[in-house]
XYZ file of C-alpha atoms in Angstrom:
764
model
C 0.000 0.000 0.000
C 1.335 3.407 -0.993
C 0.486 5.917 1.665
C -0.641 9.429 0.835
C 1.760 12.156 1.898
C 1.067 14.861 4.460
C -1.087 12.967 6.954
C -3.752 14.876 8.837
C -2.848 15.957 12.354
C -5.478 15.722 15.072
C -4.620 17.703 18.191
C -7.762 19.657 18.962
C -11.398 19.794 18.001
C -12.083 20.355 14.322
C -13.737 23.712 13.730
C -17.288 23.745 12.395
C -16.204 25.865 9.440
C -13.811 23.091 8.390
C -16.616 20.547 8.617
C -18.845 22.778 6.523
C -16.096 23.164 3.939
C -15.711 19.373 3.663
C -19.472 18.995 3.345
C -19.484 21.479 0.474
C -16.687 19.517 -1.185
C -18.769 16.350 -0.875
C -21.698 18.067 -2.582
C -19.567 19.479 -5.376
C -17.354 16.514 -6.267
C -18.387 13.253 -7.891
C -17.599 9.558 -8.007
C -15.145 7.987 -5.578
C -13.781 11.354 -4.391
C -17.156 12.033 -2.810
C -16.921 8.912 -0.654
C -13.325 9.653 0.377
C -14.341 13.117 1.531
C -17.245 11.554 3.418
C -14.892 9.298 5.392
C -12.910 12.392 6.404
C -16.101 14.184 7.419
C -17.162 11.251 9.607
C -13.657 11.014 11.048
C -13.672 14.650 12.177
C -17.194 14.416 13.642
C -16.246 11.244 15.537
C -13.063 12.938 16.806
C -15.005 15.938 18.090
C -17.484 13.627 19.800
C -14.650 11.682 21.456
C -13.128 14.919 22.768
C -16.418 15.778 24.459
C -16.765 12.347 26.091
C -14.208 9.570 26.361
C -16.917 6.888 26.056
C -16.930 7.525 22.296
C -13.265 6.549 21.847
C -14.063 3.253 20.107
C -16.504 5.051 17.815
C -13.693 7.382 16.800
C -11.336 4.466 16.196
C -13.885 2.752 13.989
C -14.298 5.929 11.912
C -10.512 6.295 11.786
C -10.170 2.745 10.418
C -12.520 3.514 7.507
C -10.755 6.790 6.719
C -7.274 5.261 6.870
C -8.010 2.276 4.620
C -10.133 4.129 2.074
C -7.601 6.969 1.730
C -4.423 4.840 2.084
C -2.955 7.153 4.681
C -2.034 7.594 8.350
C -3.083 10.018 11.082
C -0.766 11.983 13.330
C -2.180 12.270 16.858
C 0.006 13.551 19.664
C -0.180 11.837 23.058
C -2.746 9.301 21.905
C -3.117 5.796 23.270
C -5.174 3.036 21.687
C -8.243 1.711 23.431
C -8.398 -1.921 24.494
C -10.746 -2.535 21.558
C -8.501 -1.029 18.859
C -7.454 -4.450 17.506
C -11.062 -5.159 16.602
C -10.768 -2.362 14.028
C -7.288 -3.323 12.812
C -5.620 -0.205 14.234
C -1.937 0.172 15.068
C -0.199 3.120 16.695
C 3.462 4.048 16.383
C 4.140 5.717 19.744
C 7.505 7.040 18.593
C 6.197 8.769 15.481
C 2.731 9.350 16.969
C 1.131 7.853 13.855
C -2.131 5.914 13.713
C -2.469 3.379 10.896
C -4.848 0.583 9.922
C -4.325 -2.924 8.613
C -6.867 -5.186 6.974
C -8.419 -7.545 9.515
C -10.820 -9.353 7.268
C -12.888 -12.276 8.575
C -11.715 -15.388 6.751
C -15.280 -16.406 5.858
C -15.887 -13.190 3.856
C -14.457 -12.905 0.342
C -11.447 -10.595 0.620
C -11.960 -9.173 -2.877
C -15.462 -8.074 -1.839
C -14.033 -6.302 1.186
C -11.270 -4.644 -0.807
C -13.748 -3.275 -3.332
C -16.061 -1.962 -0.590
C -13.105 -0.197 1.054
C -12.521 1.363 -2.382
C -9.276 -0.485 -2.987
C -8.372 -0.851 -6.672
C -10.238 0.441 -9.687
C -13.898 1.175 -9.052
C -16.663 1.423 -11.594
C -19.673 3.562 -10.800
C -22.622 1.772 -12.330
C -24.541 4.989 -12.826
C -22.140 6.295 -15.426
C -23.781 8.048 -18.356
C -24.216 6.502 -21.779
C -24.529 8.059 -25.207
C -27.694 9.511 -26.720
C -29.039 10.844 -23.445
C -29.793 14.421 -24.430
C -33.037 15.724 -22.926
C -35.609 17.518 -25.020
C -36.403 21.191 -24.551
C -39.340 20.510 -22.225
C -37.285 18.465 -19.771
C -34.417 20.965 -19.919
C -36.793 23.836 -19.180
C -38.421 22.287 -16.113
C -35.346 20.605 -14.621
C -32.226 22.229 -16.022
C -30.867 18.784 -16.960
C -29.225 18.660 -20.372
C -28.879 14.869 -20.306
C -30.708 11.970 -18.763
C -28.916 9.955 -16.129
C -29.387 6.710 -18.024
C -31.241 5.132 -20.910
C -33.728 3.774 -18.366
C -34.476 7.267 -17.077
C -35.061 8.453 -20.620
C -37.488 5.617 -21.280
C -39.290 6.151 -17.969
C -39.707 9.923 -18.346
C -40.939 9.890 -21.938
C -43.117 6.856 -21.339
C -44.727 8.397 -18.244
C -45.512 11.580 -20.162
C -47.397 9.528 -22.755
C -49.808 7.993 -20.245
C -53.398 8.879 -21.252
C -55.961 10.420 -18.927
C -57.526 8.008 -16.456
C -54.745 5.441 -16.767
C -52.557 3.889 -14.090
C -48.911 3.581 -15.081
C -46.473 1.377 -13.205
C -42.849 2.502 -13.571
C -39.928 0.399 -12.370
C -36.517 2.000 -12.323
C -33.291 1.221 -10.500
C -32.681 2.874 -7.124
C -30.654 6.012 -7.717
C -31.684 6.045 -11.372
C -33.654 9.291 -11.101
C -37.339 8.488 -10.524
C -37.819 12.032 -9.209
C -37.456 13.390 -12.765
C -40.417 11.224 -13.781
C -42.432 12.851 -11.006
C -41.390 16.369 -11.972
C -41.955 15.919 -15.708
C -45.454 14.507 -15.237
C -46.340 17.297 -12.801
C -45.332 20.068 -15.205
C -46.745 18.461 -18.326
C -50.013 20.339 -17.898
C -51.490 22.989 -15.633
C -52.845 21.509 -12.431
C -51.924 19.735 -9.200
C -49.957 16.539 -8.683
C -50.001 14.771 -5.309
C -46.880 12.715 -4.591
C -47.125 10.086 -1.848
C -43.752 9.317 -0.251
C -43.013 7.102 2.755
C -40.660 9.326 4.773
C -40.113 12.979 5.609
C -36.468 12.746 4.546
C -37.502 11.598 1.074
C -39.974 14.485 0.860
C -37.290 17.002 1.744
C -34.762 15.439 -0.608
C -37.143 15.514 -3.571
C -38.443 19.002 -2.894
C -35.007 20.587 -2.602
C -33.972 19.175 -5.992
C -36.941 20.571 -7.908
C -36.479 23.732 -9.907
C -39.521 25.990 -9.473
C -40.491 29.599 -10.128
C -42.106 30.534 -6.822
C -42.402 29.286 -3.269
C -45.984 28.108 -3.730
C -45.328 25.794 -6.694
C -43.826 22.862 -4.772
C -44.784 22.185 -1.146
C -44.772 19.313 1.312
C -46.739 18.611 4.442
C -46.000 16.621 7.568
C -47.083 16.845 11.181
C -44.319 19.305 12.058
C -44.236 21.485 8.933
C -46.988 23.863 10.100
C -47.726 25.112 6.585
C -51.306 23.959 6.065
C -52.550 27.521 5.581
C -49.902 28.095 2.891
C -50.987 24.891 1.138
C -54.640 25.963 1.324
C -53.872 29.349 -0.216
C -51.722 27.847 -2.977
C -54.424 25.302 -3.848
C -57.202 27.863 -3.934
C -55.135 30.146 -6.202
C -54.135 27.151 -8.353
C -50.466 28.067 -8.014
C -49.529 24.735 -6.397
C -48.121 22.204 -8.881
C -46.662 19.504 -6.620
C -47.688 18.509 -3.094
C -45.651 15.870 -1.264
C -47.464 13.909 1.446
C -47.176 10.760 3.495
C -50.081 8.299 3.116
C -50.985 8.989 6.745
C -51.280 12.743 6.093
C -53.440 12.175 3.030
C -55.856 9.861 4.819
C -55.852 11.126 8.412
C -55.636 14.920 8.149
C -59.256 16.044 7.793
C -58.499 19.586 6.589
C -55.988 18.394 4.003
C -58.364 15.677 2.849
C -61.145 18.230 2.317
C -58.831 20.501 0.313
C -57.855 17.612 -1.961
C -61.471 16.534 -2.445
C -62.332 20.104 -3.454
C -59.376 20.308 -5.865
C -60.429 17.004 -7.369
C -64.049 18.093 -7.809
C -62.976 20.988 -10.041
C -60.478 18.768 -11.961
C -57.568 20.832 -10.657
C -56.043 17.556 -9.437
C -54.316 15.923 -12.414
C -51.997 13.200 -11.104
C -51.612 10.913 -8.108
C -48.081 9.509 -7.775
C -47.134 6.832 -5.238
C -43.404 6.485 -4.684
C -41.975 3.220 -3.297
C -45.239 1.632 -4.408
C -44.026 -1.899 -3.655
C -44.847 -1.033 -0.033
C -48.539 -0.867 -0.883
C -48.789 -4.632 -1.190
C -45.589 -6.051 0.218
C -45.413 -4.024 3.441
C -48.851 -2.529 3.806
C -50.494 -5.741 5.002
C -48.822 -5.578 8.405
C -47.051 -2.245 8.560
C -48.309 1.289 7.801
C -51.726 0.114 6.701
C -52.508 3.518 5.153
C -50.502 2.441 2.115
C -53.065 -0.247 1.397
C -55.922 2.214 1.806
C -54.676 4.526 -0.953
C -56.508 2.676 -3.720
C -59.786 3.172 -1.839
C -59.258 6.940 -1.766
C -58.164 6.919 -5.416
C -61.411 5.248 -6.529
C -63.388 7.917 -4.695
C -61.413 10.608 -6.521
C -62.025 8.972 -9.907
C -65.807 9.187 -9.482
C -65.717 12.984 -9.883
C -62.478 13.174 -11.849
C -62.221 10.238 -14.300
C -59.263 11.802 -16.114
C -57.022 11.552 -13.007
C -53.776 9.761 -13.847
C -52.083 7.449 -11.346
C -48.391 6.484 -11.258
C -46.861 3.678 -9.194
C -43.078 4.043 -8.875
C -40.486 1.695 -7.397
C -37.098 0.177 -8.123
C -38.406 -3.384 -8.323
C -41.775 -5.088 -8.296
C -42.269 -8.773 -7.692
C -44.678 -10.439 -10.096
C -47.144 -10.980 -7.252
C -46.983 -7.294 -6.287
C -47.730 -6.289 -9.890
C -50.720 -8.640 -9.971
C -52.147 -7.203 -6.754
C -51.474 -3.601 -7.745
C -53.102 -4.113 -11.116
C -56.227 -5.566 -9.511
C -56.457 -2.603 -7.114
C -55.375 0.287 -9.329
C -56.748 -0.384 -12.795
C -60.216 -0.146 -14.286
C -61.417 -1.216 -17.727
C -57.932 -2.210 -18.838
C -56.502 1.255 -18.200
C -53.150 -0.084 -17.073
C -49.646 0.475 -18.465
C -46.229 -0.750 -17.399
C -42.878 0.896 -18.103
C -40.417 -1.748 -16.982
C -36.799 -0.727 -16.594
C -36.134 -3.389 -13.975
C -32.513 -4.070 -13.200
C -30.822 -6.007 -10.469
C -28.616 -3.829 -8.309
C -25.036 -3.502 -9.569
C -23.470 -2.687 -6.198
C -24.082 -5.466 -3.637
C -21.631 -8.293 -3.052
C -23.676 -11.022 -1.384
C -22.404 -13.334 1.326
C -24.447 -15.808 3.380
C -22.646 -17.034 6.482
C -24.074 -19.973 8.384
C -22.897 -20.401 11.950
C -23.964 -22.049 15.171
C -26.035 -20.194 17.738
C -23.132 -20.484 20.180
C -20.705 -18.786 17.770
C -23.102 -16.255 16.274
C -22.463 -13.481 18.800
C -18.693 -13.593 18.305
C -19.000 -13.526 14.527
C -21.535 -10.703 14.668
C -19.115 -8.598 16.739
C -16.295 -9.430 14.340
C -18.319 -8.434 11.277
C -19.616 -5.203 12.783
C -16.091 -4.115 13.671
C -14.306 -5.312 10.520
C -16.708 -4.399 7.726
C -16.854 -0.895 6.208
C -19.240 1.744 7.528
C -21.806 3.330 7.387
C -23.637 0.136 8.273
C -27.248 -0.932 8.745
C -27.744 -3.969 10.976
C -31.141 -5.610 10.575
C -32.629 -7.633 13.417
C -36.066 -9.211 13.772
C -37.636 -7.375 16.726
C -37.230 -4.117 18.675
C -36.087 -6.144 21.673
C -33.310 -7.647 19.537
C -32.241 -4.151 18.491
C -31.935 -2.836 22.033
C -30.135 -5.990 23.164
C -27.585 -5.742 20.342
C -26.961 -2.060 21.053
C -26.190 -2.876 24.704
C -24.008 -5.807 23.724
C -21.951 -3.698 21.305
C -21.383 -1.087 23.983
C -20.195 -3.737 26.400
C -18.053 -5.763 23.995
C -16.610 -3.115 21.649
C -16.921 0.155 23.554
C -18.956 1.708 20.712
C -21.720 3.909 22.097
C -22.708 6.144 19.196
C -25.162 3.561 17.899
C -28.856 4.196 17.286
C -31.886 1.942 16.961
C -34.902 2.380 14.696
C -37.889 0.061 15.189
C -41.660 -0.050 15.315
C -41.437 1.300 18.848
C -39.698 4.465 17.714
C -42.022 7.470 17.847
C -42.635 9.690 14.816
C -40.609 12.587 16.232
C -37.755 10.257 17.119
C -37.853 8.763 13.627
C -37.552 12.152 11.945
C -34.616 13.099 14.184
C -32.890 9.757 13.623
C -33.237 9.936 9.845
C -31.845 13.478 9.833
C -28.869 12.528 12.019
C -28.246 9.377 9.979
C -28.143 11.220 6.657
C -26.063 13.963 8.300
C -23.373 11.428 9.395
C -23.830 12.040 13.111
C -23.482 8.269 13.610
C -22.577 5.392 11.301
C -24.265 2.283 12.742
C -28.025 1.895 12.644
C -29.532 -1.174 14.308
C -33.018 -1.569 12.920
C -35.990 -3.737 12.133
C -37.635 -3.726 8.719
C -39.351 -0.487 9.826
C -36.219 1.380 8.691
C -34.861 2.136 5.273
C -37.612 2.744 2.744
C -37.180 6.171 1.213
C -34.178 7.069 3.381
C -31.781 8.678 0.964
C -28.360 7.919 2.422
C -26.318 7.006 -0.597
C -23.015 5.760 0.849
C -24.093 2.861 3.100
C -21.285 0.327 2.619
C -22.637 -2.654 4.580
C -26.099 -4.102 5.160
C -25.865 -6.892 7.739
C -28.782 -9.197 8.518
C -28.621 -11.002 11.851
C -31.881 -12.836 11.190
C -33.418 -14.652 8.220
C -35.969 -12.549 6.287
C -39.267 -14.178 5.365
C -38.616 -14.145 1.609
C -36.209 -13.065 -1.100
C -38.097 -9.862 -1.861
C -37.953 -8.583 1.726
C -34.259 -9.383 1.820
C -33.519 -7.732 -1.514
C -35.393 -4.560 -0.590
C -33.316 -4.284 2.609
C -30.062 -5.109 0.813
C -30.871 -2.294 -1.613
C -30.265 0.308 1.104
C -26.541 -0.110 0.485
C -24.442 1.308 -2.346
C -26.876 3.912 -3.614
C -23.920 6.048 -4.642
C -23.198 3.482 -7.352
C -20.163 1.922 -5.656
C -19.690 -1.560 -4.165
C -21.338 -2.499 -0.897
C -21.632 -5.654 1.170
C -24.834 -7.520 1.865
C -24.237 -10.140 4.537
C -26.640 -12.577 6.183
C -25.258 -14.167 9.354
C -27.638 -16.895 10.462
C -28.015 -20.121 12.388
C -30.456 -23.017 12.176
C -32.399 -21.378 14.987
C -32.841 -18.245 12.860
C -34.406 -20.315 10.090
C -36.789 -21.881 12.602
C -37.697 -18.436 13.962
C -38.490 -17.164 10.457
C -40.696 -20.184 9.806
C -42.553 -19.727 13.092
C -43.016 -16.000 12.424
C -44.735 -16.731 9.105
C -47.048 -19.263 10.711
C -48.202 -17.057 13.590
C -48.908 -13.787 11.781
C -52.654 -14.409 11.574
C -54.201 -17.676 12.721
C -57.579 -18.867 11.472
C -58.999 -18.413 14.970
C -57.930 -14.768 15.090
C -59.063 -14.065 11.535
C -62.491 -15.536 12.282
C -62.779 -13.844 15.678
C -61.901 -10.390 14.405
C -64.057 -10.612 11.294
C -67.248 -11.609 13.079
C -66.579 -9.170 15.932
C -66.543 -6.303 13.424
C -69.505 -7.675 11.512
C -71.670 -8.081 14.614
C -70.785 -4.584 15.838
C -71.228 -3.016 12.408
C -74.242 -1.450 10.744
C -76.030 -3.390 8.031
C -77.180 -1.103 5.207
C -78.942 -3.708 3.096
C -77.965 -5.376 -0.183
C -74.818 -6.829 1.356
C -73.446 -3.454 2.479
C -72.006 -2.840 5.958
C -70.336 -0.110 7.985
C -67.363 -1.676 9.823
C -65.255 0.026 12.502
C -61.608 -0.738 13.156
C -61.760 -0.072 16.924
C -63.851 -3.166 17.691
C -62.265 -5.536 20.220
C -61.992 -9.186 19.122
C -64.207 -11.890 20.557
C -61.359 -14.077 21.774
C -59.455 -13.315 24.951
C -55.836 -13.515 23.837
C -54.148 -10.290 22.791
C -52.536 -10.123 19.383
C -48.949 -8.999 19.623
C -46.530 -8.119 16.921
C -43.401 -6.452 18.188
C -43.530 -3.660 15.622
C -47.020 -2.462 16.611
C -46.596 -0.463 19.818
C -49.911 1.394 19.577
C -53.379 0.768 18.156
C -52.690 -2.950 17.780
C -56.368 -3.852 17.544
C -56.972 -1.147 14.940
C -54.114 -2.330 12.748
C -55.172 -5.964 13.006
C -58.783 -5.145 12.127
C -57.739 -3.062 9.123
C -55.490 -5.935 8.099
C -58.429 -8.361 8.220
C -60.625 -6.117 6.029
C -57.853 -5.559 3.494
C -56.945 -9.252 3.550
C -60.523 -10.248 2.691
C -60.541 -7.545 0.012
C -57.452 -9.115 -1.581
C -59.132 -12.517 -1.422
C -62.168 -11.195 -3.331
C -64.566 -11.720 -0.410
C -65.547 -8.051 -0.219
C -64.982 -4.695 -1.847
C -64.417 -1.431 -0.009
C -66.782 1.271 -1.264
C -65.450 4.102 0.917
C -63.365 4.797 3.986
C -63.265 7.559 6.584
C -60.725 8.311 9.308
C -60.967 10.322 12.500
C -59.024 10.334 15.746
C -61.809 8.723 17.781
C -63.218 5.946 15.607
C -60.028 5.567 13.533
C -60.804 3.769 10.244
C -64.439 3.282 9.288
C -65.133 1.249 6.160
C -68.235 0.941 4.040
C -67.975 -2.454 2.390
C -69.993 -4.647 0.086
C -69.865 -8.333 0.904
C -69.146 -10.333 -2.239
C -69.080 -13.740 -0.568
C -72.355 -14.060 1.325
C -71.224 -17.339 2.942
C -69.074 -15.429 5.465
C -71.951 -13.258 6.655
C -72.943 -15.638 9.464
C -70.583 -17.351 11.910
C -70.918 -21.072 11.225
C -68.797 -24.015 10.139
C -69.102 -23.119 6.449
C -67.910 -19.552 7.036
C -65.032 -20.733 9.202
C -63.951 -23.190 6.515
C -63.956 -20.466 3.848
C -61.935 -18.102 6.048
C -59.593 -20.950 6.925
C -59.033 -21.654 3.221
C -58.296 -17.984 2.562
C -55.783 -17.937 5.376
C -54.232 -21.238 4.317
C -53.773 -20.086 0.734
C -51.908 -16.964 1.824
C -49.934 -18.939 4.375
C -48.938 -21.466 1.702
C -47.805 -18.670 -0.605
C -45.754 -17.099 2.180
C -44.295 -20.457 3.126
C -43.382 -21.233 -0.478
C -41.540 -17.901 -0.805
C -39.731 -18.573 2.464
C -38.637 -22.044 1.350
C -37.210 -20.634 -1.877
C -35.123 -18.154 0.071
C -34.055 -20.805 2.574
C -32.954 -23.033 -0.310
C -30.928 -20.166 -1.784
C -29.156 -19.704 1.555
C -28.154 -23.355 1.711
C -26.950 -23.482 -1.907
C -25.273 -20.064 -1.990
C -21.794 -21.523 -2.489
C -22.620 -23.081 -5.853
C -25.649 -21.208 -7.227
C -25.646 -17.510 -8.113
C -28.098 -15.541 -5.987
C -29.096 -13.486 -9.046
C -30.995 -16.532 -10.308
C -33.367 -16.322 -7.339
C -33.870 -12.555 -7.645
C -34.505 -12.871 -11.362
C -37.201 -15.471 -10.684
C -38.864 -13.234 -8.081
C -38.928 -10.076 -10.202
C -39.391 -11.684 -13.586
C -38.426 -8.657 -15.726
C -34.906 -8.029 -14.452
C -31.680 -8.719 -16.267
C -29.480 -11.400 -14.735
C -26.588 -9.579 -13.170
C -24.482 -10.259 -10.092
C -21.458 -8.318 -8.911
C -20.384 -11.154 -6.632
C -21.811 -13.798 -4.312
C -20.847 -17.123 -2.765
C -20.829 -18.800 -6.185
C -18.330 -16.396 -7.774
C -16.280 -13.335 -6.888
C -16.246 -11.657 -10.295
C -18.998 -9.765 -12.079
C -21.445 -12.006 -13.897
C -23.527 -10.286 -16.537
C -25.967 -12.469 -18.424
C -27.646 -9.674 -20.327
C -26.427 -11.034 -23.637
C -28.894 -13.913 -23.370
C -31.758 -11.413 -23.407
C -30.253 -8.712 -25.554
C -31.507 -7.789 -28.968
C -30.090 -9.786 -31.843
C -30.637 -7.832 -35.068
C -30.612 -9.981 -38.176
C -28.504 -8.714 -41.033
C -31.270 -9.811 -43.395
C -33.935 -7.546 -41.859
C -35.953 -5.468 -44.300
C -38.125 -2.429 -43.900
C -41.306 -4.499 -43.655
C -39.917 -5.985 -40.431
C -39.882 -2.542 -38.851
C -43.658 -2.357 -38.856
C -43.906 -5.594 -36.879
C -41.488 -4.265 -34.290
C -43.258 -0.920 -34.106
C -46.566 -2.591 -33.285
C -44.990 -4.180 -30.215
C -44.687 -0.767 -28.600
C -47.661 1.067 -30.069
C -51.151 1.272 -28.604
C -54.058 3.077 -30.170
C -54.717 4.133 -33.726
C -53.524 4.707 -36.311
C -50.893 1.966 -36.229
C -48.806 3.032 -39.163
C -45.261 3.948 -40.025
C -44.723 7.265 -41.777
C -41.656 7.490 -43.984
C -40.780 10.905 -45.296
C -37.980 12.329 -47.380
C -38.387 15.758 -45.833
C -35.716 16.774 -43.346
C -36.793 20.282 -42.412
C -38.200 21.473 -39.127
C -41.722 21.903 -40.479
C -42.115 18.125 -40.159
C -42.507 18.466 -36.415
C -45.588 20.693 -36.479
C -47.023 19.008 -39.533
C -46.878 15.456 -38.219
C -47.586 16.279 -34.574
C -51.011 17.370 -35.753
C -51.872 13.845 -36.885
C -50.567 12.051 -33.796
C -46.874 11.503 -34.507
C -44.940 11.740 -31.258
C -41.750 9.832 -31.967
C -39.270 10.672 -34.694
C -36.714 8.154 -35.845
C -33.710 9.077 -37.927
C -29.917 9.315 -38.241
C -27.637 11.024 -35.741
C -28.788 14.421 -36.986
C -32.238 13.658 -35.550
C -31.076 15.415 -32.389
C -31.468 18.649 -34.309
C -35.211 18.359 -33.814
C -35.085 18.078 -30.009
C -35.178 21.832 -29.453
C -38.438 22.107 -31.369
C -40.275 19.727 -29.049
C -40.889 22.238 -26.267
C -44.563 22.489 -27.180
C -44.811 18.704 -27.409
C -43.396 17.302 -24.129
C -44.116 13.679 -25.048
C -42.129 13.816 -28.283
C -38.883 11.961 -28.464
C -36.132 11.660 -31.069
C -34.471 8.281 -31.520
C -31.737 6.945 -33.741
C -32.599 3.961 -35.930
C -30.887 1.284 -33.896
C -31.995 2.690 -30.561
C -35.630 2.708 -31.692
C -35.484 -0.873 -32.934
C -33.928 -2.026 -29.663
C -36.735 -0.430 -27.683
C -39.316 -1.929 -30.015
C -37.798 -5.398 -29.900
C -37.509 -5.439 -26.107
C -40.959 -3.940 -25.542
C -39.390 -1.338 -23.277
C -41.495 1.610 -24.349
C -45.049 2.222 -25.434
C -46.044 4.868 -27.977
C -49.468 6.290 -28.756
C -50.319 7.395 -32.272
C -47.717 7.265 -35.013
C -43.977 6.936 -35.342
C -42.383 9.184 -37.935
C -39.218 7.931 -39.619
C -37.240 10.786 -41.102
C -35.360 9.027 -43.864
C -33.759 10.540 -46.945
C -34.394 8.116 -49.823
C -30.711 7.992 -50.602
C -30.135 6.435 -47.172
C -32.698 3.626 -47.584
C -30.262 1.004 -48.809
C -27.717 1.932 -46.154
C -30.342 1.647 -43.411
C -31.359 -1.798 -44.604
C -27.722 -2.885 -44.482
C -27.439 -1.522 -40.928
C -30.528 -3.416 -39.863
């Protein structure tokens, strides 16, 4: 290792102005330099914390280890002595020269090449590097200031989303960090009116809002319980100056004043778009956690009654096939459903599954937490596990600047924790699955699971919290046979038939029958059975959450439909439902059998998903984990940057890539065009004209995509009045058509000088 010259000297507290200067450097620089500056920033903050209280000495030494290895350097600290835990971090101190250095102390059961890459040793590739042909059109440049798209996928997603017709629901999948926020902004500014954006966390709201270019302070607003700007939102909505409003699902459903404002905006068709970010949560998390996500489709259907042109967008990085099926059944009417699929497996994680005994698990967990690069998220199963691990780390390693984030964490605490986490005030977060969605901390280097998730999708979503800066990260699962048993038992106990039956008939008997199979059901009803339902991540309103779960579960099973829903602080959720399966109206053996079958079907599905993940754990040394993820998500490319089966990058995209025959002829183009076109007329326009008047002339008859040679980019500046127009080169267009990656409405215009016809055919 070649050490950098002029090591930093630490003798006194680092001034706040220096910290601010480093933070500005982080914001201004790019690629690997950004992460190196971040390690220095965390080093200085940890040093200052240590100077205020000696109990944070090990926390400083851990931060020092990351800085020293990543930057290949040493630190000069006068009169310093190592703590008794320094060896855990691989630190050495030369007392003569007063120099602190770090050596690699890698656990032998973790691939050393993975660790080297995650400590930024050797050449690093950022997987979000730009490609060619990514120029934005004039509309996108005007609203965002971006002259190029971040990736081909972002280009497809933005233009495709703009083409969605009124009244449609459009599902958009796009890699984490790929720029979904530009989709949101482009759709919102496509036409005059209001767009509501549902996001899961306050930090994600703030991050998206600050990156949006707007003309006045009332164009883009957000609301949460502490923002105190409801009067500003009301004024902006009444004056129609508000273009984008960011909300949590809880704010949308539970805030009566805000709800009334949105209903009023919808009634006058001022509301144009409803966008749900991290939409996988609606089905995959909403059943047992943050139930308001699953209630969004109920509110949406109410909005559509008075505003049938309302467009809906469902955004996420990945959607399992089951999630897409459920979302489509809840969010589409009369076939008004579109998918823009830019699914990709993450390029950053290096996967490692470590099986151990229960007796050795604690020691290995301590070793991994100390040796692996930080920032680090440690996932555990319950809040009790989180608090226990935090205490254990303090006792065994001396690290005390560790935070926990679980279902027991209050809303105010959550907001403070997320802010401190993204601000690098600490670098280890011990959490349950309640943490991570929508938290935009890009440089997490390690995601460590100390329990076995219930399925591959839950695991992959959590693993995706690492490496969002585009650089390598580690995703480790440390587990024992007991952890597998615990995961199995957790799946089985979530909702027993007895509890499902008891809660359902308790609500039914205490509800109001309206006739014709319609009921008013209240979520505050106590169950008939004596035992209390407990799930460790529901600290408050357990009965309410369980009752809502039961109603939504039966809705998914097709036993009922929810006609409307109201929320207030006293009665909580009140549902008006129509019973579709009359057999479960009365409590008898037949009804119990039907409910038992519903529960068993879902249990079997959950168990099947768990067994697939368990099998992948046991065969991780000889089977690439990407195979499992590709099966779960269906539309992804097969890519793996490293796992137990191999340490090098495996890219299987070639098996799915477009193979263009050299014998293709122009009549083949029409077949390929039809794969991505919906609506009429389905025709290909070939013109010899190459002047700008083509744009206005053909736009009038429905042409919104122009295909041509490299010079086609000349037309981009003329598309400002036509935000859905796009210019594509020949080969690029055919690739999109062949792969079904983009849908087009109306016509495709091919700008083709006759003299180039033969050459084009040869190219094809």
